[in-house]
Amino acid sequence: MDHPLQTSGPVGEVTPDPVTLGIDIGGSHIKAALVAPDGALLTNYERVVTPLGKPPDLIVDTISALIAPLGGFDRVSVGFPGATRGVTVLTAPNLGNDQWHGYKLADRLAARLARPVRLANDATVQGLGAIAGRGLECTITLGTGMGFALFTDGRPAPHLELGQHNAHRKHTYDQYVGHEALNRDGARKWNKHVLRTIDALRVLVNFDLLYIGGGNVTAITFALPADVHLVSNETGITGGVRLWDGVSPRRA
């Protein structure tokens, strides 16, 4: 699969079985694990509370400390909760800090970890770990906010910050089906909001399959339509392997 992604850091000789460090940056937690080339987890998650509102360099420090127990790896994939382009963060609506705008996260991590790094939106990474790769597929993540990604025959479409788009009255989708809405409105009303969101996406996207991930999927109580599937949080880590399709850097 062809990815319009840039790689930060050293890329050495090809190795047949590269180990990927998958990092999932969320509005509540940062998670990391090592992943085999086939997408299988090689380690348990390491997890830490996200230092919201702190400078981006502190996130890099936090990740560096978090992954220390995991062992060696060849390359790094990062899922980020906002819009990214190449090595750079464009928006970080749920991390509480405007300093993220224009921050070259992939470059900073590559310099710190001495490994090549690829960066993408977290819903895109989760989708890559879940999709079948056929037809028009869509992923949403239900966590602090709502992430969104769209795929055509396995290839990511240009990223859309649907979570920041108006959903109902003056509420964005982040505010309509995000974690604060679940706490504010209760599970019953929140589930109705999620159902309405699925209906809206069906009209907007005409998806063949929709995958729902994120930490709040456990709060879903309605019967799922045949073309909607829940996916585990693991895909937010394991999908990072597919950012490297066709690229196999050597372990330093």
PDB file of C-alpha atoms in Angstrom:
ATOM      1  CA  MET A   1       0.000   0.000   0.000  1.00  0.00           C
ATOM      2  CA  ASP A   2       1.300   3.411  -0.963  1.00  0.00           C
ATOM      3  CA  HIS A   3       1.413   5.896   1.945  1.00  0.00           C
ATOM      4  CA  PRO A   4       2.023   9.641   1.484  1.00  0.00           C
ATOM      5  CA  LEU A   5       4.133   9.580   4.639  1.00  0.00           C
ATOM      6  CA  GLN A   6       7.536  10.994   5.479  1.00  0.00           C
ATOM      7  CA  THR A   7      10.068   9.091   7.539  1.00  0.00           C
ATOM      8  CA  SER A   8      12.154  10.813  10.196  1.00  0.00           C
ATOM      9  CA  GLY A   9      15.471   9.420  11.377  1.00  0.00           C
ATOM     10  CA  PRO A  10      17.937   6.820  10.098  1.00  0.00           C
ATOM     11  CA  VAL A  11      16.817   4.083   7.724  1.00  0.00           C
ATOM     12  CA  GLY A  12      19.441   1.365   7.420  1.00  0.00           C
ATOM     13  CA  GLU A  13      19.713  -1.915   5.573  1.00  0.00           C
ATOM     14  CA  VAL A  14      16.676  -4.157   5.170  1.00  0.00           C
ATOM     15  CA  THR A  15      16.039  -6.734   7.874  1.00  0.00           C
ATOM     16  CA  PRO A  16      13.553  -9.570   7.260  1.00  0.00           C
ATOM     17  CA  ASP A  17      11.628  -9.282  10.540  1.00  0.00           C
ATOM     18  CA  PRO A  18      11.557  -5.667  11.716  1.00  0.00           C
ATOM     19  CA  VAL A  19      10.054  -4.982  15.136  1.00  0.00           C
ATOM     20  CA  THR A  20       7.809  -1.911  15.287  1.00  0.00           C
ATOM     21  CA  LEU A  21       7.355   0.206  18.388  1.00  0.00           C
ATOM     22  CA  GLY A  22       3.706   1.279  18.290  1.00  0.00           C
ATOM     23  CA  ILE A  23       2.797   4.427  20.209  1.00  0.00           C
ATOM     24  CA  ASP A  24      -0.792   5.572  20.677  1.00  0.00           C
ATOM     25  CA  ILE A  25      -1.082   9.115  22.064  1.00  0.00           C
ATOM     26  CA  GLY A  26      -4.524   9.735  23.502  1.00  0.00           C
ATOM     27  CA  GLY A  27      -6.296  12.468  25.361  1.00  0.00           C
ATOM     28  CA  SER A  28      -6.267  10.392  28.552  1.00  0.00           C
ATOM     29  CA  HIS A  29      -3.342   7.976  28.182  1.00  0.00           C
ATOM     30  CA  ILE A  30      -0.246   7.256  26.098  1.00  0.00           C
ATOM     31  CA  LYS A  31       0.188   3.566  25.286  1.00  0.00           C
ATOM     32  CA  ALA A  32       3.087   1.687  23.714  1.00  0.00           C
ATOM     33  CA  ALA A  33       3.984  -1.897  22.783  1.00  0.00           C
ATOM     34  CA  LEU A  34       6.227  -3.815  20.412  1.00  0.00           C
ATOM     35  CA  VAL A  35       4.612  -5.355  17.325  1.00  0.00           C
ATOM     36  CA  ALA A  36       5.735  -8.145  14.987  1.00  0.00           C
ATOM     37  CA  PRO A  37       5.657  -7.731  11.177  1.00  0.00           C
ATOM     38  CA  ASP A  38       2.359  -9.637  11.025  1.00  0.00           C
ATOM     39  CA  GLY A  39       0.737  -7.220  13.484  1.00  0.00           C
ATOM     40  CA  ALA A  40       0.893  -9.506  16.523  1.00  0.00           C
ATOM     41  CA  LEU A  41       1.748  -7.914  19.849  1.00  0.00           C
ATOM     42  CA  LEU A  42       5.158  -8.951  21.148  1.00  0.00           C
ATOM     43  CA  THR A  43       4.764  -7.281  24.552  1.00  0.00           C
ATOM     44  CA  ASN A  44       2.072  -6.104  26.902  1.00  0.00           C
ATOM     45  CA  TYR A  45       1.098  -2.448  26.849  1.00  0.00           C
ATOM     46  CA  GLU A  46       3.013   0.126  28.775  1.00  0.00           C
ATOM     47  CA  ARG A  47       0.662   2.967  29.680  1.00  0.00           C
ATOM     48  CA  VAL A  48       0.896   6.358  31.367  1.00  0.00           C
ATOM     49  CA  VAL A  49      -1.503   9.259  31.915  1.00  0.00           C
ATOM     50  CA  THR A  50      -1.158  11.906  29.195  1.00  0.00           C
ATOM     51  CA  PRO A  51       0.322  15.129  30.630  1.00  0.00           C
ATOM     52  CA  LEU A  52      -2.381  17.407  29.212  1.00  0.00           C
ATOM     53  CA  GLY A  53      -1.565  21.064  28.728  1.00  0.00           C
ATOM     54  CA  LYS A  54       2.165  20.494  29.041  1.00  0.00           C
ATOM     55  CA  PRO A  55       4.741  21.451  26.370  1.00  0.00           C
ATOM     56  CA  PRO A  56       5.139  18.933  23.521  1.00  0.00           C
ATOM     57  CA  ASP A  57       8.762  18.265  24.485  1.00  0.00           C
ATOM     58  CA  LEU A  58       7.442  16.828  27.753  1.00  0.00           C
ATOM     59  CA  ILE A  59       5.386  14.298  25.758  1.00  0.00           C
ATOM     60  CA  VAL A  60       8.615  13.195  24.070  1.00  0.00           C
ATOM     61  CA  ASP A  61      10.254  12.837  27.494  1.00  0.00           C
ATOM     62  CA  THR A  62       7.227  10.887  28.734  1.00  0.00           C
ATOM     63  CA  ILE A  63       7.331   8.501  25.767  1.00  0.00           C
ATOM     64  CA  SER A  64      11.064   7.944  26.171  1.00  0.00           C
ATOM     65  CA  ALA A  65      10.566   6.926  29.799  1.00  0.00           C
ATOM     66  CA  LEU A  66       7.460   4.856  29.016  1.00  0.00           C
ATOM     67  CA  ILE A  67       9.111   2.596  26.440  1.00  0.00           C
ATOM     68  CA  ALA A  68      12.280   1.884  28.427  1.00  0.00           C
ATOM     69  CA  PRO A  69      11.052  -1.535  29.688  1.00  0.00           C
ATOM     70  CA  LEU A  70       9.980  -2.787  26.249  1.00  0.00           C
ATOM     71  CA  GLY A  71      13.340  -3.740  24.712  1.00  0.00           C
ATOM     72  CA  GLY A  72      14.793  -3.294  21.219  1.00  0.00           C
ATOM     73  CA  PHE A  73      12.917  -2.221  18.105  1.00  0.00           C
ATOM     74  CA  ASP A  74      13.692  -1.217  14.513  1.00  0.00           C
ATOM     75  CA  ARG A  75      11.200   1.510  13.733  1.00  0.00           C
ATOM     76  CA  VAL A  76       8.460   3.597  15.335  1.00  0.00           C
ATOM     77  CA  SER A  77       4.819   4.268  14.413  1.00  0.00           C
ATOM     78  CA  VAL A  78       2.897   7.011  16.189  1.00  0.00           C
ATOM     79  CA  GLY A  79      -0.849   7.566  16.252  1.00  0.00           C
ATOM     80  CA  PHE A  80      -1.654  11.156  17.209  1.00  0.00           C
ATOM     81  CA  PRO A  81      -5.064  12.606  18.239  1.00  0.00           C
ATOM     82  CA  GLY A  82      -5.238  15.395  15.693  1.00  0.00           C
ATOM     83  CA  ALA A  83      -4.339  16.365  12.158  1.00  0.00           C
ATOM     84  CA  THR A  84      -0.804  15.554  11.020  1.00  0.00           C
ATOM     85  CA  ARG A  85       1.077  16.124   7.790  1.00  0.00           C
ATOM     86  CA  GLY A  86       4.350  14.370   7.128  1.00  0.00           C
ATOM     87  CA  VAL A  87       6.444  14.671  10.290  1.00  0.00           C
ATOM     88  CA  THR A  88       4.427  17.590  11.675  1.00  0.00           C
ATOM     89  CA  VAL A  89       1.430  18.017  13.981  1.00  0.00           C
ATOM     90  CA  LEU A  90      -1.128  20.505  12.657  1.00  0.00           C
ATOM     91  CA  THR A  91      -3.797  20.325  15.366  1.00  0.00           C
ATOM     92  CA  ALA A  92      -4.179  18.740  18.809  1.00  0.00           C
ATOM     93  CA  PRO A  93      -7.724  19.610  19.915  1.00  0.00           C
ATOM     94  CA  ASN A  94      -7.791  17.306  22.945  1.00  0.00           C
ATOM     95  CA  LEU A  95      -4.285  17.842  24.326  1.00  0.00           C
ATOM     96  CA  GLY A  96      -4.906  21.317  25.702  1.00  0.00           C
ATOM     97  CA  ASN A  97      -1.886  23.121  24.293  1.00  0.00           C
ATOM     98  CA  ASP A  98      -1.536  25.372  21.227  1.00  0.00           C
ATOM     99  CA  GLN A  99       2.228  24.711  21.180  1.00  0.00           C
ATOM    100  CA  TRP A 100       1.486  21.523  19.213  1.00  0.00           C
ATOM    101  CA  HIS A 101       0.706  23.511  16.058  1.00  0.00           C
ATOM    102  CA  GLY A 102       3.665  23.022  13.719  1.00  0.00           C
ATOM    103  CA  TYR A 103       5.513  20.749  16.155  1.00  0.00           C
ATOM    104  CA  LYS A 104       7.702  18.227  14.283  1.00  0.00           C
ATOM    105  CA  LEU A 105       6.878  15.291  16.520  1.00  0.00           C
ATOM    106  CA  ALA A 106       8.314  12.604  14.239  1.00  0.00           C
ATOM    107  CA  ASP A 107      11.644  14.440  13.992  1.00  0.00           C
ATOM    108  CA  ARG A 108      11.853  14.919  17.769  1.00  0.00           C
ATOM    109  CA  LEU A 109      11.105  11.270  18.494  1.00  0.00           C
ATOM    110  CA  ALA A 110      13.533  10.049  15.824  1.00  0.00           C
ATOM    111  CA  ALA A 111      16.306  12.145  17.368  1.00  0.00           C
ATOM    112  CA  ARG A 112      15.482  10.883  20.868  1.00  0.00           C
ATOM    113  CA  LEU A 113      15.022   7.192  20.006  1.00  0.00           C
ATOM    114  CA  ALA A 114      17.626   6.933  17.196  1.00  0.00           C
ATOM    115  CA  ARG A 115      15.104   5.045  15.039  1.00  0.00           C
ATOM    116  CA  PRO A 116      13.055   6.003  11.975  1.00  0.00           C
ATOM    117  CA  VAL A 117       9.592   7.315  12.835  1.00  0.00           C
ATOM    118  CA  ARG A 118       6.322   7.600  10.944  1.00  0.00           C
ATOM    119  CA  LEU A 119       3.410   9.701  12.183  1.00  0.00           C
ATOM    120  CA  ALA A 120      -0.320   9.566  11.372  1.00  0.00           C
ATOM    121  CA  ASN A 121      -3.667  10.429  12.893  1.00  0.00           C
ATOM    122  CA  ASP A 122      -4.645   7.920  15.579  1.00  0.00           C
ATOM    123  CA  ALA A 123      -7.936   6.951  13.898  1.00  0.00           C
ATOM    124  CA  THR A 124      -6.002   6.243  10.688  1.00  0.00           C
ATOM    125  CA  VAL A 125      -3.585   3.973  12.547  1.00  0.00           C
ATOM    126  CA  GLN A 126      -6.430   2.169  14.308  1.00  0.00           C
ATOM    127  CA  GLY A 127      -8.223   1.737  11.009  1.00  0.00           C
ATOM    128  CA  LEU A 128      -5.154   0.219   9.374  1.00  0.00           C
ATOM    129  CA  GLY A 129      -5.177  -2.393  12.131  1.00  0.00           C
ATOM    130  CA  ALA A 130      -8.852  -3.228  11.597  1.00  0.00           C
ATOM    131  CA  ILE A 131      -9.891  -2.843   7.950  1.00  0.00           C
ATOM    132  CA  ALA A 132     -10.303  -5.656   5.451  1.00  0.00           C
ATOM    133  CA  GLY A 133      -8.778  -3.545   2.664  1.00  0.00           C
ATOM    134  CA  ARG A 134     -11.715  -3.853   0.289  1.00  0.00           C
ATOM    135  CA  GLY A 135     -14.220  -1.208  -0.710  1.00  0.00           C
ATOM    136  CA  LEU A 136     -15.002   1.965   1.242  1.00  0.00           C
ATOM    137  CA  GLU A 137     -14.267   1.498   4.934  1.00  0.00           C
ATOM    138  CA  CYS A 138     -14.527   3.981   7.776  1.00  0.00           C
ATOM    139  CA  THR A 139     -13.176   4.120  11.322  1.00  0.00           C
ATOM    140  CA  ILE A 140     -14.298   6.237  14.242  1.00  0.00           C
ATOM    141  CA  THR A 141     -12.705   6.256  17.678  1.00  0.00           C
ATOM    142  CA  LEU A 142     -14.724   7.064  20.778  1.00  0.00           C
ATOM    143  CA  GLY A 143     -12.481   8.361  23.521  1.00  0.00           C
ATOM    144  CA  THR A 144     -11.782  11.853  24.801  1.00  0.00           C
ATOM    145  CA  GLY A 145     -13.218  13.045  21.489  1.00  0.00           C
ATOM    146  CA  MET A 146     -14.201  11.346  18.235  1.00  0.00           C
ATOM    147  CA  GLY A 147     -11.539  10.390  15.707  1.00  0.00           C
ATOM    148  CA  PHE A 148     -12.342   9.650  12.071  1.00  0.00           C
ATOM    149  CA  ALA A 149     -10.591   7.967   9.147  1.00  0.00           C
ATOM    150  CA  LEU A 150     -11.694   6.821   5.704  1.00  0.00           C
ATOM    151  CA  PHE A 151     -10.128   4.152   3.473  1.00  0.00           C
ATOM    152  CA  THR A 152     -10.601   3.126  -0.152  1.00  0.00           C
ATOM    153  CA  ASP A 153      -9.437  -0.435  -0.885  1.00  0.00           C
ATOM    154  CA  GLY A 154      -7.108  -0.210   2.113  1.00  0.00           C
ATOM    155  CA  ARG A 155      -5.606   3.179   1.271  1.00  0.00           C
ATOM    156  CA  PRO A 156      -6.166   6.098   3.670  1.00  0.00           C
ATOM    157  CA  ALA A 157      -7.999   9.114   2.277  1.00  0.00           C
ATOM    158  CA  PRO A 158      -6.808  12.623   3.165  1.00  0.00           C
ATOM    159  CA  HIS A 159      -7.480  13.224   6.834  1.00  0.00           C
ATOM    160  CA  LEU A 160     -10.668  15.026   7.890  1.00  0.00           C
ATOM    161  CA  GLU A 161     -11.063  16.461  11.405  1.00  0.00           C
ATOM    162  CA  LEU A 162     -14.689  15.344  11.605  1.00  0.00           C
ATOM    163  CA  GLY A 163     -14.572  15.514  15.394  1.00  0.00           C
ATOM    164  CA  GLN A 164     -14.399  19.307  15.100  1.00  0.00           C
ATOM    165  CA  HIS A 165     -17.373  19.458  12.732  1.00  0.00           C
ATOM    166  CA  ASN A 166     -20.846  20.418  13.921  1.00  0.00           C
ATOM    167  CA  ALA A 167     -22.939  17.419  14.955  1.00  0.00           C
ATOM    168  CA  HIS A 168     -26.016  18.729  16.756  1.00  0.00           C
ATOM    169  CA  ARG A 169     -27.015  22.289  17.561  1.00  0.00           C
ATOM    170  CA  LYS A 170     -23.777  23.922  18.773  1.00  0.00           C
ATOM    171  CA  HIS A 171     -22.044  20.646  19.646  1.00  0.00           C
ATOM    172  CA  THR A 172     -19.161  19.252  17.627  1.00  0.00           C
ATOM    173  CA  TYR A 173     -18.836  15.473  17.330  1.00  0.00           C
ATOM    174  CA  ASP A 174     -16.124  15.643  19.997  1.00  0.00           C
ATOM    175  CA  GLN A 175     -18.681  17.233  22.309  1.00  0.00           C
ATOM    176  CA  TYR A 176     -21.571  15.048  21.126  1.00  0.00           C
ATOM    177  CA  VAL A 177     -20.059  11.564  21.542  1.00  0.00           C
ATOM    178  CA  GLY A 178     -16.799  12.264  23.411  1.00  0.00           C
ATOM    179  CA  HIS A 179     -16.037  11.252  26.982  1.00  0.00           C
ATOM    180  CA  GLU A 180     -17.487  14.399  28.524  1.00  0.00           C
ATOM    181  CA  ALA A 181     -20.800  13.719  26.758  1.00  0.00           C
ATOM    182  CA  LEU A 182     -20.883  10.191  28.188  1.00  0.00           C
ATOM    183  CA  ASN A 183     -20.334  11.566  31.690  1.00  0.00           C
ATOM    184  CA  ARG A 184     -22.688  14.495  31.215  1.00  0.00           C
ATOM    185  CA  ASP A 185     -25.610  12.789  29.499  1.00  0.00           C
ATOM    186  CA  GLY A 186     -25.339   9.231  30.808  1.00  0.00           C
ATOM    187  CA  ALA A 187     -24.920   5.993  28.864  1.00  0.00           C
ATOM    188  CA  ARG A 188     -28.486   5.772  27.534  1.00  0.00           C
ATOM    189  CA  LYS A 189     -28.516   9.201  25.900  1.00  0.00           C
ATOM    190  CA  TRP A 190     -24.893   8.849  24.761  1.00  0.00           C
ATOM    191  CA  ASN A 191     -25.767   5.591  22.956  1.00  0.00           C
ATOM    192  CA  LYS A 192     -28.525   7.436  21.084  1.00  0.00           C
ATOM    193  CA  HIS A 193     -25.951  10.022  20.037  1.00  0.00           C
ATOM    194  CA  VAL A 194     -23.633   7.293  18.766  1.00  0.00           C
ATOM    195  CA  LEU A 195     -26.473   5.732  16.756  1.00  0.00           C
ATOM    196  CA  ARG A 196     -27.286   9.128  15.215  1.00  0.00           C
ATOM    197  CA  THR A 197     -23.607   9.563  14.374  1.00  0.00           C
ATOM    198  CA  ILE A 198     -23.562   6.200  12.591  1.00  0.00           C
ATOM    199  CA  ASP A 199     -26.662   7.225  10.618  1.00  0.00           C
ATOM    200  CA  ALA A 200     -25.044  10.539   9.683  1.00  0.00           C
ATOM    201  CA  LEU A 201     -21.869   8.795   8.526  1.00  0.00           C
ATOM    202  CA  ARG A 202     -23.884   6.341   6.467  1.00  0.00           C
ATOM    203  CA  VAL A 203     -25.403   9.275   4.565  1.00  0.00           C
ATOM    204  CA  LEU A 204     -22.154  11.255   4.350  1.00  0.00           C
ATOM    205  CA  VAL A 205     -19.735   8.449   3.477  1.00  0.00           C
ATOM    206  CA  ASN A 206     -21.831   5.551   2.109  1.00  0.00           C
ATOM    207  CA  PHE A 207     -19.382   3.175   3.753  1.00  0.00           C
ATOM    208  CA  ASP A 208     -19.282  -0.561   3.112  1.00  0.00           C
ATOM    209  CA  LEU A 209     -18.006  -1.211   6.636  1.00  0.00           C
ATOM    210  CA  LEU A 210     -17.649   0.988   9.706  1.00  0.00           C
ATOM    211  CA  TYR A 211     -15.293   0.118  12.559  1.00  0.00           C
ATOM    212  CA  ILE A 212     -15.670   1.679  16.005  1.00  0.00           C
ATOM    213  CA  GLY A 213     -12.728   1.708  18.396  1.00  0.00           C
ATOM    214  CA  GLY A 214     -11.504   3.722  21.350  1.00  0.00           C
ATOM    215  CA  GLY A 215     -11.779   3.404  25.100  1.00  0.00           C
ATOM    216  CA  ASN A 216     -15.537   4.040  25.268  1.00  0.00           C
ATOM    217  CA  VAL A 217     -16.684   1.224  22.963  1.00  0.00           C
ATOM    218  CA  THR A 218     -17.363  -0.761  26.147  1.00  0.00           C
ATOM    219  CA  ALA A 219     -20.229   1.679  26.868  1.00  0.00           C
ATOM    220  CA  ILE A 220     -22.078   0.765  23.634  1.00  0.00           C
ATOM    221  CA  THR A 221     -25.239  -1.189  24.455  1.00  0.00           C
ATOM    222  CA  PHE A 222     -27.262  -1.161  21.217  1.00  0.00           C
ATOM    223  CA  ALA A 223     -27.339  -3.999  18.699  1.00  0.00           C
ATOM    224  CA  LEU A 224     -24.825  -3.317  15.962  1.00  0.00           C
ATOM    225  CA  PRO A 225     -25.937  -3.177  12.313  1.00  0.00           C
ATOM    226  CA  ALA A 226     -24.358  -5.853  10.126  1.00  0.00           C
ATOM    227  CA  ASP A 227     -21.984  -3.353   8.523  1.00  0.00           C
ATOM    228  CA  VAL A 228     -20.670  -1.940  11.833  1.00  0.00           C
ATOM    229  CA  HIS A 229     -18.007  -3.692  13.936  1.00  0.00           C
ATOM    230  CA  LEU A 230     -16.336  -2.905  17.244  1.00  0.00           C
ATOM    231  CA  VAL A 231     -12.542  -3.233  17.392  1.00  0.00           C
ATOM    232  CA  SER A 232     -10.182  -3.512  20.325  1.00  0.00           C
ATOM    233  CA  ASN A 233      -7.773  -0.846  21.505  1.00  0.00           C
ATOM    234  CA  GLU A 234      -4.942  -3.108  20.315  1.00  0.00           C
ATOM    235  CA  THR A 235      -5.534  -1.952  16.743  1.00  0.00           C
ATOM    236  CA  GLY A 236      -4.407   1.545  17.736  1.00  0.00           C
ATOM    237  CA  ILE A 237      -0.971  -0.002  18.274  1.00  0.00           C
ATOM    238  CA  THR A 238      -0.866  -2.910  15.815  1.00  0.00           C
ATOM    239  CA  GLY A 239      -2.097  -0.816  12.878  1.00  0.00           C
ATOM    240  CA  GLY A 240       1.181   1.091  13.019  1.00  0.00           C
ATOM    241  CA  VAL A 241       2.925  -1.788  11.229  1.00  0.00           C
ATOM    242  CA  ARG A 242       1.011  -0.927   8.057  1.00  0.00           C
ATOM    243  CA  LEU A 243       2.494   2.571   7.987  1.00  0.00           C
ATOM    244  CA  TRP A 244       5.670   0.766   6.961  1.00  0.00           C
ATOM    245  CA  ASP A 245       4.350  -1.436   4.164  1.00  0.00           C
ATOM    246  CA  GLY A 246       7.260  -1.961   1.815  1.00  0.00           C
ATOM    247  CA  VAL A 247       9.818  -0.374   4.175  1.00  0.00           C
ATOM    248  CA  SER A 248      12.024  -2.432   6.512  1.00  0.00           C
ATOM    249  CA  PRO A 249      14.758  -0.478   8.346  1.00  0.00           C
ATOM    250  CA  ARG A 250      17.571  -2.306  10.112  1.00  0.00           C
ATOM    251  CA  ARG A 251      17.809  -2.363  13.894  1.00  0.00           C
ATOM    252  CA  ALA A 252      20.678  -0.119  15.040  1.00  0.00           C
TER     253      ALA A 252
END
